[in-house]
PDB file of C-alpha atoms and ligand atoms in Angstrom:
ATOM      1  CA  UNK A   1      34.198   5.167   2.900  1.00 48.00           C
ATOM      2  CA  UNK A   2      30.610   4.611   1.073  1.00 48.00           C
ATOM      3  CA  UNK A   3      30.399   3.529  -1.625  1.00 54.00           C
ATOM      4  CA  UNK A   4      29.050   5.019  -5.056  1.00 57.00           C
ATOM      5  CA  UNK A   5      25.529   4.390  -5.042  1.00 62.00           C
ATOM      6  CA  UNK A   6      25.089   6.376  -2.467  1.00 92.00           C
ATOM      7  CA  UNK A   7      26.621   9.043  -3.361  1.00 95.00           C
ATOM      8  CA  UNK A   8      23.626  11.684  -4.475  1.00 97.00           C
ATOM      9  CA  UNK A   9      25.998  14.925  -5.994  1.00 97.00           C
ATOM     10  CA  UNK A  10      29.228  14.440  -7.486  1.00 96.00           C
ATOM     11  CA  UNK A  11      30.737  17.297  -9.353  1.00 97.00           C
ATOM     12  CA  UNK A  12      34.506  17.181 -10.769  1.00 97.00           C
ATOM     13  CA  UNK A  13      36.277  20.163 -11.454  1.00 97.00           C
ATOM     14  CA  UNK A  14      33.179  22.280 -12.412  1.00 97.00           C
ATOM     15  CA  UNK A  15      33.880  25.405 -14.346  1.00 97.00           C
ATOM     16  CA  UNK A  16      31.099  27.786 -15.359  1.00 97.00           C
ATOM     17  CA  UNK A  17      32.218  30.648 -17.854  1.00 97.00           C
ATOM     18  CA  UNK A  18      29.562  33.562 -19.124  1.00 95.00           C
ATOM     19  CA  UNK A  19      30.835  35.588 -22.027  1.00 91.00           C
ATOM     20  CA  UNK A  20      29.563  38.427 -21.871  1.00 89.00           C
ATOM     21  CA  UNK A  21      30.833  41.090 -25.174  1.00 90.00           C
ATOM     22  CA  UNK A  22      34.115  39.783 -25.882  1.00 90.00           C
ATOM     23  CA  UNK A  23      35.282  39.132 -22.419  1.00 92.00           C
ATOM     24  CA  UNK A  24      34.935  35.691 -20.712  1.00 92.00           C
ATOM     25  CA  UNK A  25      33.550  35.673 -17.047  1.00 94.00           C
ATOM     26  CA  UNK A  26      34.971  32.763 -14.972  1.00 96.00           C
ATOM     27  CA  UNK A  27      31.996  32.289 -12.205  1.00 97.00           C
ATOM     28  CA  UNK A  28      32.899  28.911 -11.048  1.00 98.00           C
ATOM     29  CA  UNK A  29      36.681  27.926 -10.727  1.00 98.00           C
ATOM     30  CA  UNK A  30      36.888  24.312 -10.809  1.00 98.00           C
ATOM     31  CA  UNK A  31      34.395  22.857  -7.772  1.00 98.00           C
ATOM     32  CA  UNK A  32      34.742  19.462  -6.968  1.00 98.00           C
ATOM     33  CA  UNK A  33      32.647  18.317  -4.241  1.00 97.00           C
ATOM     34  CA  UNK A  34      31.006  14.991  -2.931  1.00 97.00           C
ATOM     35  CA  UNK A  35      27.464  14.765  -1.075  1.00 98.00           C
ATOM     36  CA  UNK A  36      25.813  11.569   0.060  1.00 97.00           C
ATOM     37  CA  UNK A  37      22.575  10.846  -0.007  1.00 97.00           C
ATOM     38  CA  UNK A  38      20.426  11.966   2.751  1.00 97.00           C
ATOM     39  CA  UNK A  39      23.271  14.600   4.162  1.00 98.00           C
ATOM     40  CA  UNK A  40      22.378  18.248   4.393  1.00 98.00           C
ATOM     41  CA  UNK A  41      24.634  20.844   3.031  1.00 98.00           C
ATOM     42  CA  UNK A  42      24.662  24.394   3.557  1.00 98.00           C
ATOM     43  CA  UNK A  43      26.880  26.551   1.260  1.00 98.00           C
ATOM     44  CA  UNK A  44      27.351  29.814   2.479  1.00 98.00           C
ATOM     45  CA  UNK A  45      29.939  32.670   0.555  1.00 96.00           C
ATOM     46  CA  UNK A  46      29.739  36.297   0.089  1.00 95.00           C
ATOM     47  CA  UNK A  47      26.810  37.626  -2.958  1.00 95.00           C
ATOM     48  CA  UNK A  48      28.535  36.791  -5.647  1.00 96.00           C
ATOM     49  CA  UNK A  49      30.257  34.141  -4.782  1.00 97.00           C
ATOM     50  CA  UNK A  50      28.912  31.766  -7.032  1.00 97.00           C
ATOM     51  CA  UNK A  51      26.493  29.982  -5.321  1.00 98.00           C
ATOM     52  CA  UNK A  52      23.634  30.232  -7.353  1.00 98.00           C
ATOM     53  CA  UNK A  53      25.547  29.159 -10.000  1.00 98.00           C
ATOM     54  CA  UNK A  54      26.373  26.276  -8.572  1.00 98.00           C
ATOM     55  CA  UNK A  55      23.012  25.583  -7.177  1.00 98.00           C
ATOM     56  CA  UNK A  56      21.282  25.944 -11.092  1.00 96.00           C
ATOM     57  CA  UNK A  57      24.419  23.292 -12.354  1.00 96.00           C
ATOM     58  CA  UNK A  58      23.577  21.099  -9.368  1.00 96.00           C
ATOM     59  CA  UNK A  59      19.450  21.530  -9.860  1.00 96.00           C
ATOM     60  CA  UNK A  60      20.046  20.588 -13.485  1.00 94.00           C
ATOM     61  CA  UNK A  61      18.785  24.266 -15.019  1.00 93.00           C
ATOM     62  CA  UNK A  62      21.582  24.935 -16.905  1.00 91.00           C
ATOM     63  CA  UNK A  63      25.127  22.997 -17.720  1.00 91.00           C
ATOM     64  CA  UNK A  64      28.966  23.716 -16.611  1.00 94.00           C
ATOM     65  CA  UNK A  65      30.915  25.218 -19.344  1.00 94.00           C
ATOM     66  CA  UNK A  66      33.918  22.701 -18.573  1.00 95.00           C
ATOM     67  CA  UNK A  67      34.083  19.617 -15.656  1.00 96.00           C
ATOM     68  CA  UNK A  68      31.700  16.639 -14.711  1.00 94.00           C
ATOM     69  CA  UNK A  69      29.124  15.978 -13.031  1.00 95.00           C
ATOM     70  CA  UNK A  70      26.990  13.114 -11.719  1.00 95.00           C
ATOM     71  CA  UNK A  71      23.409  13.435 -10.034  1.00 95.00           C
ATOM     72  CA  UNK A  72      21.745  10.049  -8.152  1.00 92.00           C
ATOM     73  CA  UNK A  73      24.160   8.225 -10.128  1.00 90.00           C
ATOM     74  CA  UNK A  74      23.911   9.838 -13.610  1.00 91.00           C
ATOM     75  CA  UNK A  75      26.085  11.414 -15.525  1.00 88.00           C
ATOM     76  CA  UNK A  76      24.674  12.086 -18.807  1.00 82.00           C
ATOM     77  CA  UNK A  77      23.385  15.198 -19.507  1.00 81.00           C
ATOM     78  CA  UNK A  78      24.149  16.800 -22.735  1.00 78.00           C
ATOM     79  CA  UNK A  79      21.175  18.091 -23.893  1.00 82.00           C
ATOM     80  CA  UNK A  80      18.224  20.295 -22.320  1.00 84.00           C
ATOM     81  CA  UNK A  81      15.953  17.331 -23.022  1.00 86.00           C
ATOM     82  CA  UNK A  82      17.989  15.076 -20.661  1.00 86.00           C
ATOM     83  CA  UNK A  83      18.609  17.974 -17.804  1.00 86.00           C
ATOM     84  CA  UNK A  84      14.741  18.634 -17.818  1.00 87.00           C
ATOM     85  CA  UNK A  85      13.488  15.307 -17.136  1.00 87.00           C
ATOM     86  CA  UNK A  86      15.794  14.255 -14.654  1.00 90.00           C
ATOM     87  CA  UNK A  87      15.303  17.691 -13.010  1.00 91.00           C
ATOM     88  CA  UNK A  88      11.979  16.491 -13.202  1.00 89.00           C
ATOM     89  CA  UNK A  89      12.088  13.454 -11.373  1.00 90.00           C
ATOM     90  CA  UNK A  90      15.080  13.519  -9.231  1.00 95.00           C
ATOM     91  CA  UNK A  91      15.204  17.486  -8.285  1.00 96.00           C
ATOM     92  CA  UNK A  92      12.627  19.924  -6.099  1.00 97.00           C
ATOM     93  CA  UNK A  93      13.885  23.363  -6.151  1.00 97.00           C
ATOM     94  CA  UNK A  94      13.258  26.562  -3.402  1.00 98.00           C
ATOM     95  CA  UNK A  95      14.184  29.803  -4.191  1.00 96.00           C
ATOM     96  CA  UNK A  96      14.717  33.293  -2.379  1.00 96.00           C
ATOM     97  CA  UNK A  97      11.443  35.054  -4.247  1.00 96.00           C
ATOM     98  CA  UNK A  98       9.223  31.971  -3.915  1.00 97.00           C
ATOM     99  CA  UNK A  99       8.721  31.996  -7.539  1.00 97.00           C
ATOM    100  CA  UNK A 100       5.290  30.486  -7.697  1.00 98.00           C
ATOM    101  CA  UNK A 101       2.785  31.046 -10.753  1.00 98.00           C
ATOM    102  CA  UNK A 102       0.817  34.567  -9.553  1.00 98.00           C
ATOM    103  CA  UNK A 103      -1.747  33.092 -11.932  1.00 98.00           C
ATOM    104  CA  UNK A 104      -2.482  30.002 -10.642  1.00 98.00           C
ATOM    105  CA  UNK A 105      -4.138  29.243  -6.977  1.00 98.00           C
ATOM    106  CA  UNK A 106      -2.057  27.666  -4.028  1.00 98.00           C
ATOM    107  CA  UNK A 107      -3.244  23.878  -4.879  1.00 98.00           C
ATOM    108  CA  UNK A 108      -2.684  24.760  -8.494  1.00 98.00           C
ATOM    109  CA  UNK A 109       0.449  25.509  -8.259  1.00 98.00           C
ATOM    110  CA  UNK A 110       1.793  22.754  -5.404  1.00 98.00           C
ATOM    111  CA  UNK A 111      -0.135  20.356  -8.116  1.00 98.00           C
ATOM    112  CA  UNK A 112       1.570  21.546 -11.079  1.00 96.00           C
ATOM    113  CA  UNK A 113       4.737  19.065 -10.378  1.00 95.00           C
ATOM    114  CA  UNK A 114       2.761  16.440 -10.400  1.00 96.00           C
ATOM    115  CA  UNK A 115       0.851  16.987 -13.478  1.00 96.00           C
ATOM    116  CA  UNK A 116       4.091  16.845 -15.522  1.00 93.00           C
ATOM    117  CA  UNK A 117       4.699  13.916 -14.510  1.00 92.00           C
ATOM    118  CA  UNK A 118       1.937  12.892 -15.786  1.00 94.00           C
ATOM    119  CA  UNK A 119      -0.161  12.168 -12.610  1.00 96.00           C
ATOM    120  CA  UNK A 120      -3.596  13.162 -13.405  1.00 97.00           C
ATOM    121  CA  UNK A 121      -5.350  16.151 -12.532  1.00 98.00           C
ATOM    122  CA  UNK A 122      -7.854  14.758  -9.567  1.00 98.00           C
ATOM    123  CA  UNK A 123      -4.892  12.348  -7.742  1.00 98.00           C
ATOM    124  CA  UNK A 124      -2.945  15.263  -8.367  1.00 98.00           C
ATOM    125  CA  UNK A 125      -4.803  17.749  -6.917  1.00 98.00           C
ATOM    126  CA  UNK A 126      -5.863  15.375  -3.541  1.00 98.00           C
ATOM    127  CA  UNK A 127      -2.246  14.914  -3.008  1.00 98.00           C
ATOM    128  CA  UNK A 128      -1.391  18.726  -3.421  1.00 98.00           C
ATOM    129  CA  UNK A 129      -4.407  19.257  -0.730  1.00 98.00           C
ATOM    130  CA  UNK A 130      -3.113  16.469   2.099  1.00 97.00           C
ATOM    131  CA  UNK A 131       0.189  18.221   1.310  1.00 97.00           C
ATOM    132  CA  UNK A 132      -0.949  21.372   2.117  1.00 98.00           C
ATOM    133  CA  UNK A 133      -2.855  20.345   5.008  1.00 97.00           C
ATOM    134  CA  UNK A 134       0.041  18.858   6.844  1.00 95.00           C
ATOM    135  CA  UNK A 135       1.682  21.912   6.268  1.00 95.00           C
ATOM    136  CA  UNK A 136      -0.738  24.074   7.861  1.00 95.00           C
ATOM    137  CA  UNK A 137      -1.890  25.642   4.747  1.00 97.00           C
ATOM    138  CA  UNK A 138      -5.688  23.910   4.398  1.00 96.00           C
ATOM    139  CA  UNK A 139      -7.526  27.909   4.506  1.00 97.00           C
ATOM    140  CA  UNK A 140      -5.428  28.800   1.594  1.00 97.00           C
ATOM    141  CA  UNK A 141      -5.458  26.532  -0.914  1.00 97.00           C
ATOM    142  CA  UNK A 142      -7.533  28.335  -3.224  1.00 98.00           C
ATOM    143  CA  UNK A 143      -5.681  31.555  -2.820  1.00 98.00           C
ATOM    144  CA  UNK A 144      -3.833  33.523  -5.291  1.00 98.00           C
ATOM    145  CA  UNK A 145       0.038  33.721  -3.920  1.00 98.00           C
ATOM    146  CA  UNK A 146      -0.542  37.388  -4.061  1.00 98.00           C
ATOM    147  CA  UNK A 147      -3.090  36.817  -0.968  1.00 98.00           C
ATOM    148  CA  UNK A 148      -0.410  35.429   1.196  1.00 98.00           C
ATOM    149  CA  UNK A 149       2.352  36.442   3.431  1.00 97.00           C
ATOM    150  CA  UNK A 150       6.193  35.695   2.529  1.00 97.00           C
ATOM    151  CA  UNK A 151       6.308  33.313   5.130  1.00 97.00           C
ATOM    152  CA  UNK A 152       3.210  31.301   3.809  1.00 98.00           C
ATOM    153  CA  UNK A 153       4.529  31.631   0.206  1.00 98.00           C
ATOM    154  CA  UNK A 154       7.675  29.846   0.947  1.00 98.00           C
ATOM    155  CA  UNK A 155       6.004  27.249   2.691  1.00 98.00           C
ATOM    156  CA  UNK A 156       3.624  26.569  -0.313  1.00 98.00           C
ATOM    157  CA  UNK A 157       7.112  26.641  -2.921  1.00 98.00           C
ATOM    158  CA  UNK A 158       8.281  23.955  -0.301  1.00 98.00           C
ATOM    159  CA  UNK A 159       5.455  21.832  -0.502  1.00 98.00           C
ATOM    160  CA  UNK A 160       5.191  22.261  -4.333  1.00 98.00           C
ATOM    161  CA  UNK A 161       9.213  21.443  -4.057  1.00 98.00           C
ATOM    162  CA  UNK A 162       8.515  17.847  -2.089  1.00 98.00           C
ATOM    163  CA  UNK A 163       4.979  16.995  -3.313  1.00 97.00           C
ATOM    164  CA  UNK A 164       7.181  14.955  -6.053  1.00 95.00           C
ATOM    165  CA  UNK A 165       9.414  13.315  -3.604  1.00 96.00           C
ATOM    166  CA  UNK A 166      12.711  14.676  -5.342  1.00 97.00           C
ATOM    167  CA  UNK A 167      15.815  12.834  -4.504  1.00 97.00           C
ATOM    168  CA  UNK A 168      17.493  16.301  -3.804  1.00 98.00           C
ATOM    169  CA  UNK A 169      15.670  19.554  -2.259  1.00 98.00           C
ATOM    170  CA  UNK A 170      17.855  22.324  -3.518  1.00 98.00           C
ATOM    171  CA  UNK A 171      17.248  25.983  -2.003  1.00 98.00           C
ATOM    172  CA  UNK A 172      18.841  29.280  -3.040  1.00 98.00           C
ATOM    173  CA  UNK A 173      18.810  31.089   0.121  1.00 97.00           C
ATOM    174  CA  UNK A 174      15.315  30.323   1.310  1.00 97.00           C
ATOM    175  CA  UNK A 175      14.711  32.666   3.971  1.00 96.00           C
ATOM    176  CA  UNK A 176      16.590  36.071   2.574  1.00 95.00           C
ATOM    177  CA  UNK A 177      13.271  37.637   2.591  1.00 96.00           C
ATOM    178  CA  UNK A 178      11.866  36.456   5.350  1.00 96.00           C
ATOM    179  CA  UNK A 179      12.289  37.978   8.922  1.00 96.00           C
ATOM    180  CA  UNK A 180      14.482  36.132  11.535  1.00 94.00           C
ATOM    181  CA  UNK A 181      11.080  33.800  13.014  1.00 96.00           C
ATOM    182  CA  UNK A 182       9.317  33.174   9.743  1.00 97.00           C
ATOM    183  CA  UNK A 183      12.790  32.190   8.506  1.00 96.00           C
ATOM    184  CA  UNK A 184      12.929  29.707  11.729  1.00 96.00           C
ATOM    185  CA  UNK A 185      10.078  28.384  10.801  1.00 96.00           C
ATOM    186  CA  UNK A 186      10.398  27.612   7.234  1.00 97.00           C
ATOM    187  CA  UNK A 187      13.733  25.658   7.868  1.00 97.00           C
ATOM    188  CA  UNK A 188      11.939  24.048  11.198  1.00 97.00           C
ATOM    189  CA  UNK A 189       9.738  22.676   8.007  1.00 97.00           C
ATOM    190  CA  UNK A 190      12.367  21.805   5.814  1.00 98.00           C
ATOM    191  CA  UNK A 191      14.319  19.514   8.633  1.00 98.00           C
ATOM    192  CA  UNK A 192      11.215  18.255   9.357  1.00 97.00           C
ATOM    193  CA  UNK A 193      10.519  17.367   5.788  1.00 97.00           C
ATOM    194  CA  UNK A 194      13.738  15.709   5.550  1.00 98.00           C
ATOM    195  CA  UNK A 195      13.469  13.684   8.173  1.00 97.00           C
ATOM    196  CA  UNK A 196       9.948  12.291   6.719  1.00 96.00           C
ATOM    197  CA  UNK A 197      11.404  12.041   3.190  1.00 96.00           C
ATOM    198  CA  UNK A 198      15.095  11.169   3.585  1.00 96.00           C
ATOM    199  CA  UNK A 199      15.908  13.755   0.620  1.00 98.00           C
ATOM    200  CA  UNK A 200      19.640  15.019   0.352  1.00 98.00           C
ATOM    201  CA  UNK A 201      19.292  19.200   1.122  1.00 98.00           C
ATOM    202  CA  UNK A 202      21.801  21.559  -0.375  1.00 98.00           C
ATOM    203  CA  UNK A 203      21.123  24.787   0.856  1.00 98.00           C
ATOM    204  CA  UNK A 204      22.631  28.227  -0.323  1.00 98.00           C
ATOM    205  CA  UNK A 205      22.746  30.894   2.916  1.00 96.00           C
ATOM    206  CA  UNK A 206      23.999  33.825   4.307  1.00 90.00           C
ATOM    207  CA  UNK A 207      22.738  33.017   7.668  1.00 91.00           C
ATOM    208  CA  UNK A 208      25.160  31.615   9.932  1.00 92.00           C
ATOM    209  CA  UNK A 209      22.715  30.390  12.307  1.00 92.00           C
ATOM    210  CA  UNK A 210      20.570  28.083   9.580  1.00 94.00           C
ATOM    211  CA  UNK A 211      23.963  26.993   8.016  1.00 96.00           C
ATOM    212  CA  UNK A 212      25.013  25.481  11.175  1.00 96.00           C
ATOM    213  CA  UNK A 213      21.879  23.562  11.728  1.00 96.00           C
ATOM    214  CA  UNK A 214      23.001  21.380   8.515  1.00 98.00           C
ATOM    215  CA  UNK A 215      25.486  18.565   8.789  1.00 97.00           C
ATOM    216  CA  UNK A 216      27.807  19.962   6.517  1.00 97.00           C
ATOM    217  CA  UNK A 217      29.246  23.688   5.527  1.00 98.00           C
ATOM    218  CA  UNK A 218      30.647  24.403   2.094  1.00 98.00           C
ATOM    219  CA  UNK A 219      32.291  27.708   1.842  1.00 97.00           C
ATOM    220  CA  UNK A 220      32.543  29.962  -1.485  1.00 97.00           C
ATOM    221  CA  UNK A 221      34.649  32.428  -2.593  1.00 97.00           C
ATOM    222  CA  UNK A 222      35.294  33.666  -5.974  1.00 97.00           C
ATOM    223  CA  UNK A 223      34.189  30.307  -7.702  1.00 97.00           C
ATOM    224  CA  UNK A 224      36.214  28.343  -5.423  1.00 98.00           C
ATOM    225  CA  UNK A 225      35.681  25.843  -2.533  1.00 98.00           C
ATOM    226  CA  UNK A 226      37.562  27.777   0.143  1.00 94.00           C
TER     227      UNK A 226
HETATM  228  N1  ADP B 301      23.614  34.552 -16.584  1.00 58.69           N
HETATM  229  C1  ADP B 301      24.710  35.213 -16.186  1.00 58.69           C
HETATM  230  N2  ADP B 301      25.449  35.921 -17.049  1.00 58.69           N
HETATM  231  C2  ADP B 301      26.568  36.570 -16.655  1.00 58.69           C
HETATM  232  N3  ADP B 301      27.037  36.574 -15.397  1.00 58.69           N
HETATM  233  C3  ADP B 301      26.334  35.911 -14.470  1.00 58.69           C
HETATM  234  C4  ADP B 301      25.143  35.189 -14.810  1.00 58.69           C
HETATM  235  N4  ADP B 301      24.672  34.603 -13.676  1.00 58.69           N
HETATM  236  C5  ADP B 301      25.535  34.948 -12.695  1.00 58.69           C
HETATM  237  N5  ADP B 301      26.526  35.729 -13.168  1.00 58.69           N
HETATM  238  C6  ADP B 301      27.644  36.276 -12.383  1.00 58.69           C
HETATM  239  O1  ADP B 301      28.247  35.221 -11.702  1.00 58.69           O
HETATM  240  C7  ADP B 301      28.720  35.629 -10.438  1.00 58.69           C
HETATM  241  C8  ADP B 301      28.193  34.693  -9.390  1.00 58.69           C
HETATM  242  O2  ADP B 301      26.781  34.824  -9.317  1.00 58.69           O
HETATM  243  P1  ADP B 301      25.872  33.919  -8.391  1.00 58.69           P
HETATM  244  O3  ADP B 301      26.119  32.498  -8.715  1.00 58.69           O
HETATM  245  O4  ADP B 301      24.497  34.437  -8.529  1.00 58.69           O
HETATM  246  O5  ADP B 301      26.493  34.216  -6.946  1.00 58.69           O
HETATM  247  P2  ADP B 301      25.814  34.174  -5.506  1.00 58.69           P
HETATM  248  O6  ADP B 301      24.585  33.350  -5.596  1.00 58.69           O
HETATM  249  O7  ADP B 301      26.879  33.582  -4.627  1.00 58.69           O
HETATM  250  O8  ADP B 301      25.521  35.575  -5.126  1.00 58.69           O
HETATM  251  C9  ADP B 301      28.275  37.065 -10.261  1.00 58.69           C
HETATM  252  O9  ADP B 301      29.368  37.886 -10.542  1.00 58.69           O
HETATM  253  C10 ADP B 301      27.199  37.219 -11.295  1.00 58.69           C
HETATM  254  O10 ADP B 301      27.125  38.526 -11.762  1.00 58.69           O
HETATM  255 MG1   MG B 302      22.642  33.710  -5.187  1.00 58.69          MG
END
């Protein structure tokens, strides 16, 4: 057994409940689950499952409605204050639809992490560009994300994800709009990312063949572990 420092996710009997007119929407059914750090987790389940839900209570963007939780050994997070800086520091988060700014260039937005942390703006933006040289991304970096591919979006939402060095890289089905080799490829980076950076991975997919490349499978159904 390890013991609890190095434990990176611990969530107890997590229940997440929308209300939505006057009838209460159970999406998550009591989920207790343990990951340590450094392991890599797929969770796989049919749309609807829940996933994302768990994913955003995990990532710190919103809170369970009942249960407890503890991230990288904290466990206090009652406010939105709280939840944002510790996502902050602790939490890099991928999503499906890439989600960068469409405003802002490639090394903007890879920088824009670090600038809330308060790095400033020339460290930040020399470490955005190394970052986005070692991912093969040096021609782009003052592109708009509306210049690239979907392939060379996610890669630049990964790097903006890491440039931070989160404790956790969470990712809500990463490759669902990508085709079978870009898809390869973007989780041939993310392994190789986490074995640079030693990050814990919790991964949402509903690809077989990516959730059996992590060390661990957690299956979803109806808000339940299954
Ligand atoms: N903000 C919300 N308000 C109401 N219902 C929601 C909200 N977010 C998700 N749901 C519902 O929760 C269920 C699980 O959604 P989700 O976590 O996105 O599942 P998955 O990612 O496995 O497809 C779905 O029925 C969805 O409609
Ligand atoms: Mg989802």
């Amino acid at each position: 057994m390890s013991d609890k420092s190095s434990i990176a996710v611990l969530t107890d009997n997590i229940y997440k409940t929308y209300r939505i007119d006057k009838d209460d929407i159970t999406v998550l059914n009591g989920i207790s689950l343990t990951i340590q750090e450094g392991e890599t987790v797929a969770i796989v389940g049919p749309s609807g499952a829940g996933k994302s839900t768990l994913l955003h209570i995990i990532g710190l963007m919103t809170t369970p409605s009942a249960g407890h939780l503890r991230i990288n050994g904290i466990n206090k997070f009652s406010n939105n204050k709280i939840l944002s800086k510790y996502r902050n520091s602790i939490i890099g988060f991928v999503f499906q639809s890439y989600n960068l700014l469409p405003e802002f260039t490639v090394v903007e937005n890879v920088m824009m992490p670090l600038l809330i942390a308060g790095v400033n703006r020339e460290s930040a933006e020399i470490r955005a560009k190394e970052m986005l040289e070692k991912v093969g991304l040096a021609s782009r970096i003052k592109h708009l994300p509306s210049e690239l591919s979907g392939g060379e979006q996610q890669r630049v939402a990964l790097t903006r994800a890491v440039i931070n060095k989160p404790k956790i890289l969470i990712a809500d089905e990463p490759t669902g709009n990508l085709d079978r080799n870009t898809g390869n490829n973007i989780m041939d980076l993310v392994f190789k990312m986490h074995s640079t950076y030693g990050f814990t991975l919790i991964m949402a997919t509903h690809n077989d063949e990516i959730a059996g490349r992590c060390g661990s499978v957690i299956k979803l159904l109806d808000g339940k572990i299954i």
